mmCIF file with all atom_site columns, C-alpha atoms in Angstrom:
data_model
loop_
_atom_site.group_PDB
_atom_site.id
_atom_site.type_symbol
_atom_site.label_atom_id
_atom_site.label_alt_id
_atom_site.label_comp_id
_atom_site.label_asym_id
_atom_site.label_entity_id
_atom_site.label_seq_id
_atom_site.pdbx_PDB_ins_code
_atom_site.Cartn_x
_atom_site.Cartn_y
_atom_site.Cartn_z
_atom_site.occupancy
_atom_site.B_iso_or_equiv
_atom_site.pdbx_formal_charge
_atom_site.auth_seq_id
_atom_site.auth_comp_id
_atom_site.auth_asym_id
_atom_site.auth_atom_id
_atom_site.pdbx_PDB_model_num
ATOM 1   C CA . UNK A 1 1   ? 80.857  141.248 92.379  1.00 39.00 ? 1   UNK A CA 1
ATOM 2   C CA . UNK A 1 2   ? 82.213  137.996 90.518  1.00 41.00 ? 2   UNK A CA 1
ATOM 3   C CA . UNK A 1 3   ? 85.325  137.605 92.838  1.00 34.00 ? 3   UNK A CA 1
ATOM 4   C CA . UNK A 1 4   ? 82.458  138.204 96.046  1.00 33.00 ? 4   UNK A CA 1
ATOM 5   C CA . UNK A 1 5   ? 80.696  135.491 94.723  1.00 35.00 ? 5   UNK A CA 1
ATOM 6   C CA . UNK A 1 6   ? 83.869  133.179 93.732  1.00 32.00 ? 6   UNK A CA 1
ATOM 7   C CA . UNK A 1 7   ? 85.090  133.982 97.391  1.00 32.00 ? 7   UNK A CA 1
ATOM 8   C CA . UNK A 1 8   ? 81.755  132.430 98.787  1.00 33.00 ? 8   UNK A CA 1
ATOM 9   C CA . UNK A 1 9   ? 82.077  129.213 96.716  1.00 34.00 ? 9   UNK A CA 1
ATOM 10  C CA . UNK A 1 10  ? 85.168  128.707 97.887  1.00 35.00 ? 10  UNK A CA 1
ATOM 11  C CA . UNK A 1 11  ? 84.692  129.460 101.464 1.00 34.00 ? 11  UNK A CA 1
ATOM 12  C CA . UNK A 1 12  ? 83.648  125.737 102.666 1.00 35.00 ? 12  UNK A CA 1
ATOM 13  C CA . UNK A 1 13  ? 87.492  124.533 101.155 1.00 33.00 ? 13  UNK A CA 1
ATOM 14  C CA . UNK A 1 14  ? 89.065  127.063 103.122 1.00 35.00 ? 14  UNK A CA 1
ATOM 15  C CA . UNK A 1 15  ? 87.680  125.796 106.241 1.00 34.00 ? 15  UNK A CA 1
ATOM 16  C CA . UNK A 1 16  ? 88.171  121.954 105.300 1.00 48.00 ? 16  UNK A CA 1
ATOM 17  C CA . UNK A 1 17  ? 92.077  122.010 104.784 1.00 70.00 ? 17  UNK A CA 1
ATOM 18  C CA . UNK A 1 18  ? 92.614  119.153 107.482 1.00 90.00 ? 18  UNK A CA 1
ATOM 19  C CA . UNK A 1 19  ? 95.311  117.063 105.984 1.00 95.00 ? 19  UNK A CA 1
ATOM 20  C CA . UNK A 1 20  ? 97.926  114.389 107.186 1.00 97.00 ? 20  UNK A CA 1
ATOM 21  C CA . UNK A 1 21  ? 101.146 113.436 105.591 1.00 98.00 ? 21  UNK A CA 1
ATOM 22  C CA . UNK A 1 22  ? 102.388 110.229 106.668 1.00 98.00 ? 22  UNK A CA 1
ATOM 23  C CA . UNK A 1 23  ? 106.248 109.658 105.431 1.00 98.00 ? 23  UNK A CA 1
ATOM 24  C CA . UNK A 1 24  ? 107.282 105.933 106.025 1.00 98.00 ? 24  UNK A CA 1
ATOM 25  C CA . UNK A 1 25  ? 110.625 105.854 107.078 1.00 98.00 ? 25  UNK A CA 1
ATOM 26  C CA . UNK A 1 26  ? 112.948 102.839 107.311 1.00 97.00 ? 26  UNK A CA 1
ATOM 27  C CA . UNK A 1 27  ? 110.588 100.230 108.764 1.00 96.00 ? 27  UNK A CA 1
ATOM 28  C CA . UNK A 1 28  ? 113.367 99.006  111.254 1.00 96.00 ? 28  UNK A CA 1
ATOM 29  C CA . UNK A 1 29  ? 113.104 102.225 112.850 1.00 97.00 ? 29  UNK A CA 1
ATOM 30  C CA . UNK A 1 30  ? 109.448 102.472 113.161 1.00 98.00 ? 30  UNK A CA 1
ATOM 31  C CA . UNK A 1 31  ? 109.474 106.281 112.361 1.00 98.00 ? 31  UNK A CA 1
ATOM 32  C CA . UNK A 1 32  ? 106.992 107.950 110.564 1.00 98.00 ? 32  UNK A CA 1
ATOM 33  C CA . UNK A 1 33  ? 107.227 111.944 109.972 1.00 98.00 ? 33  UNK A CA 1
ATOM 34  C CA . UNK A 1 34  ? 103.934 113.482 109.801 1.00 97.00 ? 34  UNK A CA 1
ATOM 35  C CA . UNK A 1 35  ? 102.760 116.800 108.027 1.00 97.00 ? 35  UNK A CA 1
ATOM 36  C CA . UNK A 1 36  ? 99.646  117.987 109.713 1.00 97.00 ? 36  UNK A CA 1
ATOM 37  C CA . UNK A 1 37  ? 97.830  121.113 108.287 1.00 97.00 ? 37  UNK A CA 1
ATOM 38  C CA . UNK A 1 38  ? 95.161  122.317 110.379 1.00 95.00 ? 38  UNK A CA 1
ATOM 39  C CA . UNK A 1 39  ? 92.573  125.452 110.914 1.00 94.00 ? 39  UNK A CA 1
ATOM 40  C CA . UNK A 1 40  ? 92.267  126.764 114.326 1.00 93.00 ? 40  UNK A CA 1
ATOM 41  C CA . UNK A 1 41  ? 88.542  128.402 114.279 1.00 91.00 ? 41  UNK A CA 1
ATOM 42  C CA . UNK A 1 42  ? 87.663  128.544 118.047 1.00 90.00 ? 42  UNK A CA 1
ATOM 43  C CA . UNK A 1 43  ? 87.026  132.150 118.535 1.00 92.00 ? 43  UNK A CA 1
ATOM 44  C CA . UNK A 1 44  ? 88.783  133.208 121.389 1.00 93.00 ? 44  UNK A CA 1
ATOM 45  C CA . UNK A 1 45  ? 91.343  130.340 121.064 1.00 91.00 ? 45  UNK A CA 1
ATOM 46  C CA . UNK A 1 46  ? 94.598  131.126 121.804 1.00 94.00 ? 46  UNK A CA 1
ATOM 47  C CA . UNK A 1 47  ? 95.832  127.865 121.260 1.00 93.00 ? 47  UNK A CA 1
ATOM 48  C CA . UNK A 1 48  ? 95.511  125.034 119.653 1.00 93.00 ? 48  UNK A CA 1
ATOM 49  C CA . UNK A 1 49  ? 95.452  121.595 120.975 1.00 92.00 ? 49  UNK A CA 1
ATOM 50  C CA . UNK A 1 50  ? 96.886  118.247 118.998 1.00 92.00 ? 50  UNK A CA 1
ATOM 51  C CA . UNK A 1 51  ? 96.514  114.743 120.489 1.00 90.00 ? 51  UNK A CA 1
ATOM 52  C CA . UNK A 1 52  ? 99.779  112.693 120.888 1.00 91.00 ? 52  UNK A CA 1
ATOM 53  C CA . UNK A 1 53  ? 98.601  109.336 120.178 1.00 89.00 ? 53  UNK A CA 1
ATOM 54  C CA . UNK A 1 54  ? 99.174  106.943 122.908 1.00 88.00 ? 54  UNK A CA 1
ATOM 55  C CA . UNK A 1 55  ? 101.629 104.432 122.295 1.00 87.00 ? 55  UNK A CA 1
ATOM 56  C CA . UNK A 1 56  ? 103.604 106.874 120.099 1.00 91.00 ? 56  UNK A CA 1
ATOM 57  C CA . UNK A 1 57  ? 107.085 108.471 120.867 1.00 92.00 ? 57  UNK A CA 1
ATOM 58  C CA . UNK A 1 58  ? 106.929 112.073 119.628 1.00 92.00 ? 58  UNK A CA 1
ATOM 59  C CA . UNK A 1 59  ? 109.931 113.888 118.505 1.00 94.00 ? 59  UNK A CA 1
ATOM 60  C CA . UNK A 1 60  ? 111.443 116.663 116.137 1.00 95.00 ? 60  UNK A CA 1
ATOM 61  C CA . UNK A 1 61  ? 108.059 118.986 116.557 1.00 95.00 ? 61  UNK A CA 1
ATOM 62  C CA . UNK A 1 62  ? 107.907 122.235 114.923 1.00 97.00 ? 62  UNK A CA 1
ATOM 63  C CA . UNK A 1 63  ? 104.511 124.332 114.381 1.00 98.00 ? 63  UNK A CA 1
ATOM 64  C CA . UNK A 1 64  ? 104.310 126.799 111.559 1.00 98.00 ? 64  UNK A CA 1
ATOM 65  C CA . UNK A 1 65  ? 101.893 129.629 111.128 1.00 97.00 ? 65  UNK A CA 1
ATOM 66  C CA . UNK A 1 66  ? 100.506 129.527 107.307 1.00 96.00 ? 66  UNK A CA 1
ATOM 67  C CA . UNK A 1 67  ? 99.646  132.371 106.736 1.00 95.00 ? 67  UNK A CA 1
ATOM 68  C CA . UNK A 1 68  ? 102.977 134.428 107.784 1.00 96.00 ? 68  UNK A CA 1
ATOM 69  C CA . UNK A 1 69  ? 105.588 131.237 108.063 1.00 96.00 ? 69  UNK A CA 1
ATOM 70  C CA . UNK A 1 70  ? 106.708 132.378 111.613 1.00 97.00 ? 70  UNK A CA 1
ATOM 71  C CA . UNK A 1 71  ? 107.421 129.453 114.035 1.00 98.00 ? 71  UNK A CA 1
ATOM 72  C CA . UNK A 1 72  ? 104.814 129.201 116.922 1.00 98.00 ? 72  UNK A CA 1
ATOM 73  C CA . UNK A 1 73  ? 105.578 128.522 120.407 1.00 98.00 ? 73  UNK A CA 1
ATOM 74  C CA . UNK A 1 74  ? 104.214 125.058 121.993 1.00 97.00 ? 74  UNK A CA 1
ATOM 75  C CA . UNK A 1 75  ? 104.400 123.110 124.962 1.00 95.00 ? 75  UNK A CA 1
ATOM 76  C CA . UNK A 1 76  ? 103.663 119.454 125.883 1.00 94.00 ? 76  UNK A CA 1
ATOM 77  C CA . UNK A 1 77  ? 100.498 119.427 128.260 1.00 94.00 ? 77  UNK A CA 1
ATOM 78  C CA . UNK A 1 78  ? 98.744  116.429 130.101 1.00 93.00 ? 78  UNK A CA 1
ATOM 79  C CA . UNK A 1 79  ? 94.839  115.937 129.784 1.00 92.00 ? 79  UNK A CA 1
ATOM 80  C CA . UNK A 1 80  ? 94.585  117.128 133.922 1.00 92.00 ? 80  UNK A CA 1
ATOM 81  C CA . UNK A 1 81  ? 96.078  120.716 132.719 1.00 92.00 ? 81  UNK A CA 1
ATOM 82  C CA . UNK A 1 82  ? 93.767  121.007 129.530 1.00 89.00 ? 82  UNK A CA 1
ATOM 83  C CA . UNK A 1 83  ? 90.471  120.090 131.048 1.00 89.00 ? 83  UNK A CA 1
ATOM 84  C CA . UNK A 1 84  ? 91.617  122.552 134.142 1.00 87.00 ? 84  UNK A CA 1
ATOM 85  C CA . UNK A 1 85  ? 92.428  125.127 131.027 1.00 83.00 ? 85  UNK A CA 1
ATOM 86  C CA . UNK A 1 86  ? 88.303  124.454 129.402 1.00 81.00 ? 86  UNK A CA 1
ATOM 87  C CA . UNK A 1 87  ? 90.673  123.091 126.245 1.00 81.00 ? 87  UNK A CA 1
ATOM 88  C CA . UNK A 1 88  ? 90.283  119.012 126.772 1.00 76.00 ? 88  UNK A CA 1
ATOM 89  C CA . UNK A 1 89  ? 86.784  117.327 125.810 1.00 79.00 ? 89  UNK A CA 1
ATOM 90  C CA . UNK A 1 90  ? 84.839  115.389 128.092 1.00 79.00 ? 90  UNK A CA 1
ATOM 91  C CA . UNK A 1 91  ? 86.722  112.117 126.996 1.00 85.00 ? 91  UNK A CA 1
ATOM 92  C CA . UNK A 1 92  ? 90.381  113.617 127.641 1.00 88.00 ? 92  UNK A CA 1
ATOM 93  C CA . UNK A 1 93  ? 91.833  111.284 130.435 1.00 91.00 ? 93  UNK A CA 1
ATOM 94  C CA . UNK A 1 94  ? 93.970  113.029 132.517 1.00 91.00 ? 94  UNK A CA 1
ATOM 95  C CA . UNK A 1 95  ? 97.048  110.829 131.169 1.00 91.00 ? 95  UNK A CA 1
ATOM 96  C CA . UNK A 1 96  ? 96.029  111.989 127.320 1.00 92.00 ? 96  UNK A CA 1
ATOM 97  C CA . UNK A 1 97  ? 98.916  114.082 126.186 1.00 93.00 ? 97  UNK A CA 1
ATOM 98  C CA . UNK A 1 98  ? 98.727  117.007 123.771 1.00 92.00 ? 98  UNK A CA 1
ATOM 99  C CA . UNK A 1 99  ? 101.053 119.626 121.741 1.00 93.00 ? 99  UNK A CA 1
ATOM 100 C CA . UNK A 1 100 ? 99.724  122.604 122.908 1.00 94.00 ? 100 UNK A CA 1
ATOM 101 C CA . UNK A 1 101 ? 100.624 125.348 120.497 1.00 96.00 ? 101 UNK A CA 1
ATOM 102 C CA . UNK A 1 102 ? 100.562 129.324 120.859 1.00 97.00 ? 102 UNK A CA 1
ATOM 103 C CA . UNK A 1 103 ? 98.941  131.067 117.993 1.00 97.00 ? 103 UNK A CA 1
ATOM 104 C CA . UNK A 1 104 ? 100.496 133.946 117.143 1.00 97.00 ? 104 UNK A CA 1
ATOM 105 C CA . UNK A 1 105 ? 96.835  136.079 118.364 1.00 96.00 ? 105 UNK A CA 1
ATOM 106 C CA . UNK A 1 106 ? 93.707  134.734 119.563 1.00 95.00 ? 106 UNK A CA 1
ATOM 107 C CA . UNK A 1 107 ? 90.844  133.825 116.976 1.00 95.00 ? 107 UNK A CA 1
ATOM 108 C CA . UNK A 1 108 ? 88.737  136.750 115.923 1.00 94.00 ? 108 UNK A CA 1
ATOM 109 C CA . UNK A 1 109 ? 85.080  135.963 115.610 1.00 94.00 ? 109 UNK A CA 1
ATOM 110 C CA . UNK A 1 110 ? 84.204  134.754 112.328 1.00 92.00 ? 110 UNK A CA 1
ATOM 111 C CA . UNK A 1 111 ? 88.124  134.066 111.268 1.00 93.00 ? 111 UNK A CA 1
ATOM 112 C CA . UNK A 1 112 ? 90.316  131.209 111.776 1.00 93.00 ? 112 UNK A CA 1
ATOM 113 C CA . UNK A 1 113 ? 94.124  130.253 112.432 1.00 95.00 ? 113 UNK A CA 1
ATOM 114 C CA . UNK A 1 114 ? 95.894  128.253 109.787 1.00 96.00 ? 114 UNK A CA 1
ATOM 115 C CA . UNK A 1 115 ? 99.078  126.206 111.059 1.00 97.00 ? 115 UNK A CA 1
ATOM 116 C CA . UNK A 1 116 ? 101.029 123.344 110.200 1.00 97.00 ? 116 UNK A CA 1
ATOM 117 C CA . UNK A 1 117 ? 102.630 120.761 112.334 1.00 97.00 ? 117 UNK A CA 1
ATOM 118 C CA . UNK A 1 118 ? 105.385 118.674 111.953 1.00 98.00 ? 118 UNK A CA 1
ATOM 119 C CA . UNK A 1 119 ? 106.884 115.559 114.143 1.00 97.00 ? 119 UNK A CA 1
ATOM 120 C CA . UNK A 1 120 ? 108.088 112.172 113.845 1.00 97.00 ? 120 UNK A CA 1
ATOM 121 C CA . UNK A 1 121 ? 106.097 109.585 115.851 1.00 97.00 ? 121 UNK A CA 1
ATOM 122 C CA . UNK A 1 122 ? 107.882 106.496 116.505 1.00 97.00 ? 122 UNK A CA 1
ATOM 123 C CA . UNK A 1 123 ? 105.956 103.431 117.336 1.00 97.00 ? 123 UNK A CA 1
ATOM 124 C CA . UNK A 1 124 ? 106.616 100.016 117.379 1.00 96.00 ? 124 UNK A CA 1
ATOM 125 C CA . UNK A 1 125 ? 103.331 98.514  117.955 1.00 96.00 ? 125 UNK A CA 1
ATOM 126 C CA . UNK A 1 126 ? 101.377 100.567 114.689 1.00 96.00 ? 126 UNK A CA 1
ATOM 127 C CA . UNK A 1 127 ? 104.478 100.615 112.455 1.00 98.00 ? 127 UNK A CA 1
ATOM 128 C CA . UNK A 1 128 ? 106.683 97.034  112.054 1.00 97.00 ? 128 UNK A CA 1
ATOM 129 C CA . UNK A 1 129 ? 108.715 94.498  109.567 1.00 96.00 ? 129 UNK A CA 1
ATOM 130 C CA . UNK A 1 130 ? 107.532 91.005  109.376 1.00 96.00 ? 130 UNK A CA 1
ATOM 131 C CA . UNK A 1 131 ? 108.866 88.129  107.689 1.00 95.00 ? 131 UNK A CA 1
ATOM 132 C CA . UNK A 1 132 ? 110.026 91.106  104.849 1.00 93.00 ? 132 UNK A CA 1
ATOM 133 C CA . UNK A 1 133 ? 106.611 93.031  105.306 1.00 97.00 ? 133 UNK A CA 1
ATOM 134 C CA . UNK A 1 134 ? 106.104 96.052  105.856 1.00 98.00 ? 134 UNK A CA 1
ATOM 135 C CA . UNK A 1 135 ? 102.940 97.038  107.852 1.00 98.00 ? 135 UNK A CA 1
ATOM 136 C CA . UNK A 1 136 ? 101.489 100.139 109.075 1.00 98.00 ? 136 UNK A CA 1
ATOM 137 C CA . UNK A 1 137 ? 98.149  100.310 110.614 1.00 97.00 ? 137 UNK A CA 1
ATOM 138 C CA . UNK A 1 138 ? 96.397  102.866 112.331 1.00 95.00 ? 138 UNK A CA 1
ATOM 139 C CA . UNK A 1 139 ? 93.212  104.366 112.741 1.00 94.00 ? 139 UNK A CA 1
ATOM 140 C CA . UNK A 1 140 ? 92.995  107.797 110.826 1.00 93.00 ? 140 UNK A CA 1
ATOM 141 C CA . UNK A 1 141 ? 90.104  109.924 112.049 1.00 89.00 ? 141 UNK A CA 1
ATOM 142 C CA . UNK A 1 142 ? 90.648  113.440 110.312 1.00 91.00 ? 142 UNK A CA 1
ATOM 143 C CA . UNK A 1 143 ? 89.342  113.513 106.607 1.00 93.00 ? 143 UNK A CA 1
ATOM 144 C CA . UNK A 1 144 ? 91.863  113.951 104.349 1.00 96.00 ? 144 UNK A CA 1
ATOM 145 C CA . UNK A 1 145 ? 95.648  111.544 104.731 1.00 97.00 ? 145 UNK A CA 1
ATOM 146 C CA . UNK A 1 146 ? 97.993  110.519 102.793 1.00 98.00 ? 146 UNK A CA 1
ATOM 147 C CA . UNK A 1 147 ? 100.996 107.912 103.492 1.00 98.00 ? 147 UNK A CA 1
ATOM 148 C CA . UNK A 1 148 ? 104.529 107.847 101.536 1.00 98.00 ? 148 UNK A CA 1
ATOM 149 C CA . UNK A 1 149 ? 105.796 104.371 101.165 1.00 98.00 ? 149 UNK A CA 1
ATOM 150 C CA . UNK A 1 150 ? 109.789 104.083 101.859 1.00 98.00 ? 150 UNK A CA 1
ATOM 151 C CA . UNK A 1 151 ? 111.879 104.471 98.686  1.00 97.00 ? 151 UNK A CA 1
ATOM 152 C CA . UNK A 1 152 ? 112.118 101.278 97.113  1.00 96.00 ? 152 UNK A CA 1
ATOM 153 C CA . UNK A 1 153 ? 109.077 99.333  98.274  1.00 97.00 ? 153 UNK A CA 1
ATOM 154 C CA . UNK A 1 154 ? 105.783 98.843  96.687  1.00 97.00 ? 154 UNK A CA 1
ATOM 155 C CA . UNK A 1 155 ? 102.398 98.088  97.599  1.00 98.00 ? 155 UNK A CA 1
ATOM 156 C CA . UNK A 1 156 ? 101.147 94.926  98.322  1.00 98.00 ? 156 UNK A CA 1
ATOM 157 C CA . UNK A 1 157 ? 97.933  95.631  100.154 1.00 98.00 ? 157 UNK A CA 1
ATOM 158 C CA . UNK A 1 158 ? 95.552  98.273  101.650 1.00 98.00 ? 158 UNK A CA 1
ATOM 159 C CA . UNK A 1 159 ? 92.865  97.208  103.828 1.00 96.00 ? 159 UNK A CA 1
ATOM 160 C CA . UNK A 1 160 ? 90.854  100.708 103.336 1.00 96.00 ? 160 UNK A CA 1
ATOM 161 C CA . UNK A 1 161 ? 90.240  102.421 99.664  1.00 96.00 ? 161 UNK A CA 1
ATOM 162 C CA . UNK A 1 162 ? 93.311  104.297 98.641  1.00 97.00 ? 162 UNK A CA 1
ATOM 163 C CA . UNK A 1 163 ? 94.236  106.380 95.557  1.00 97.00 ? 163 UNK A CA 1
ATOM 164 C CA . UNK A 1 164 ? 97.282  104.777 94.739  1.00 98.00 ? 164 UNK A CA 1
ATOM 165 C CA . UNK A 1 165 ? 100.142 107.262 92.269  1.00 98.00 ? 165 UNK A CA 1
ATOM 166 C CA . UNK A 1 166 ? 104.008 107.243 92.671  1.00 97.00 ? 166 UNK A CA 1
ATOM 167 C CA . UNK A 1 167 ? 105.939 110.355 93.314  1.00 96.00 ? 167 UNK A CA 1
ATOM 168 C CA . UNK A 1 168 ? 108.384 112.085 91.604  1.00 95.00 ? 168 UNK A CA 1
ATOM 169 C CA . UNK A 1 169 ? 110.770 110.175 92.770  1.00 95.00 ? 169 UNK A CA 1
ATOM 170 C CA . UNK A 1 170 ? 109.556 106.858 92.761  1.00 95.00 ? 170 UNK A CA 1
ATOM 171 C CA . UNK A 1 171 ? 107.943 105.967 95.965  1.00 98.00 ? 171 UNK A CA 1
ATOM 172 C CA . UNK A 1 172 ? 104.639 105.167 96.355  1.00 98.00 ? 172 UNK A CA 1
ATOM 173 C CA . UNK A 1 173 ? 101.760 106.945 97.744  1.00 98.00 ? 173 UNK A CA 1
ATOM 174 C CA . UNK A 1 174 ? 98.404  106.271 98.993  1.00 98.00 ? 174 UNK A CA 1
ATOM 175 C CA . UNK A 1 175 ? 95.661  109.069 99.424  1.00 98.00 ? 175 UNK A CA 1
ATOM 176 C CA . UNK A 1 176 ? 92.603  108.196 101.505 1.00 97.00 ? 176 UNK A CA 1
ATOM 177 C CA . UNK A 1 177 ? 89.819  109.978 101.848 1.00 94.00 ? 177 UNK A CA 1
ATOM 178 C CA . UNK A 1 178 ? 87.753  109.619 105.457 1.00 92.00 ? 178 UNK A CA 1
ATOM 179 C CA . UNK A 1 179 ? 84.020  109.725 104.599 1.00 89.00 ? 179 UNK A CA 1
ATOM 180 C CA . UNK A 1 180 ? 82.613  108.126 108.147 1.00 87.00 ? 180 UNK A CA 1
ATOM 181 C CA . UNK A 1 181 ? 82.083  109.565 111.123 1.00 87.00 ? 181 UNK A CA 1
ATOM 182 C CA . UNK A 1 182 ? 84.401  107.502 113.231 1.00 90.00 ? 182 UNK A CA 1
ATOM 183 C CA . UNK A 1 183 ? 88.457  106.475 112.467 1.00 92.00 ? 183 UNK A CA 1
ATOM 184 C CA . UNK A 1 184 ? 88.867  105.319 109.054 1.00 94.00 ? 184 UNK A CA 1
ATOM 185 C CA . UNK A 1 185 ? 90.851  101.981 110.116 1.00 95.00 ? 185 UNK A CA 1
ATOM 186 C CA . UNK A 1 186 ? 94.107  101.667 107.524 1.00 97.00 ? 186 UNK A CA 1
ATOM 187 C CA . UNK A 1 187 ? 96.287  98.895  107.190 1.00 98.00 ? 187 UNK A CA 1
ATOM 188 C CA . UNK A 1 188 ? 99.241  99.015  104.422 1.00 98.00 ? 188 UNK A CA 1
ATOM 189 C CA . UNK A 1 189 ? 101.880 96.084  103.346 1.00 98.00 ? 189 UNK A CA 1
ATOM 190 C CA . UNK A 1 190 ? 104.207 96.910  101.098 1.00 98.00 ? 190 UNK A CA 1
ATOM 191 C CA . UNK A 1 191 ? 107.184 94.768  100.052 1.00 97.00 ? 191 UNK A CA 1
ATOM 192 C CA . UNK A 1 192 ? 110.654 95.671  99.509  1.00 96.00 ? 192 UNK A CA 1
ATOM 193 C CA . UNK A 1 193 ? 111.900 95.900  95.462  1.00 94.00 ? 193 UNK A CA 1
ATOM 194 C CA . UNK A 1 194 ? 114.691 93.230  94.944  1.00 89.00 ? 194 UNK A CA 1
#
């Protein structure tokens, strides 16, 4: 009876495990590698659909079920095909592009579909080096994100409330937590250590 009830507390964090992992790389390339984890809990589902921001260049995708570690299946899709496929919202455009992955089954009723995403965007326009500055700035609209500084710089500015720590290893990370119901808009600098 005590684990029943522990389960039920812990239910809501199960279903909230959005999270994105932003890893700066060198800002002359204007490549960031992203960790997404993600619940699929449309029943029926038997895929899952993620956004490929416009502007952004994705590459090196892999998709990862959680729960068994078996790479999924995915395909690049236009907004056209997922609106045609009752997956796209009423905003998708029909130039929107999206990652469409294959779960490994369909959502059961009352369950959910745990994956993990990886790329590396590249975008100039988001992601840049001026005058010795580093700056990345986006708008982050899921909940939970974190972004890795490049070894060797350090922080010289966020525009948005951040839980600054360092790593392990030295580099610098910034957790922000999403509490609005729009895009949380982030802007970093960060300096390189002489």
């Amino acid at each position: 009876m005590r684990l029943f009830a522990l389960l039920l507390l812990a239910a809501p964090l199960f279903a909230a495990d959005e999270l994105t992992v932003y890893d700066l790389l060198a800002p002359e390339t204007h490549k960031f590698a992203i960790i997404y984890d993600v619940t699929a809990t449309r029943e029926g589902a038997p895929y899952y659909l993620n956004p490929i921001r416009p502007g952004s260049i994705a590459e090196k995708e892999r998709v990862v079920d959680r729960a068994t570690g078996q790479d999924l299946k995915f395909d690049v899709i236009d907004g056209k095909t997922a609106k045609a496929e009752g997956m796209g919202g009423r905003n998708t455009a029909d130039g929107d592009q999206f990652l469409r992955v294959h779960l490994l089954k369909p959502v059961a009723k009352g369950s959910e579909t745990r994956i993990r995403i990886y790329k590396t965007y590249t975008d100039a326009a988001s992601y840049y080096e001026k005058d010795g500055t580093l700056i990345w700035e986006r708008p982050l609209g899921i909940k939970r994100n974190v972004v890795i500084l490049p070894p060797k710089y350090e922080l010289a500015a966020s525009a948005s409330p951040a839980i600054v720590s360092t790593d392990p290893d030295g580099r610098i990370r910034l957790s922000f937590l999403n509490d609005r119901d729009d895009q949380l808009p982030v802007k970093i600098t960060a300096r390189r250590i002489p």
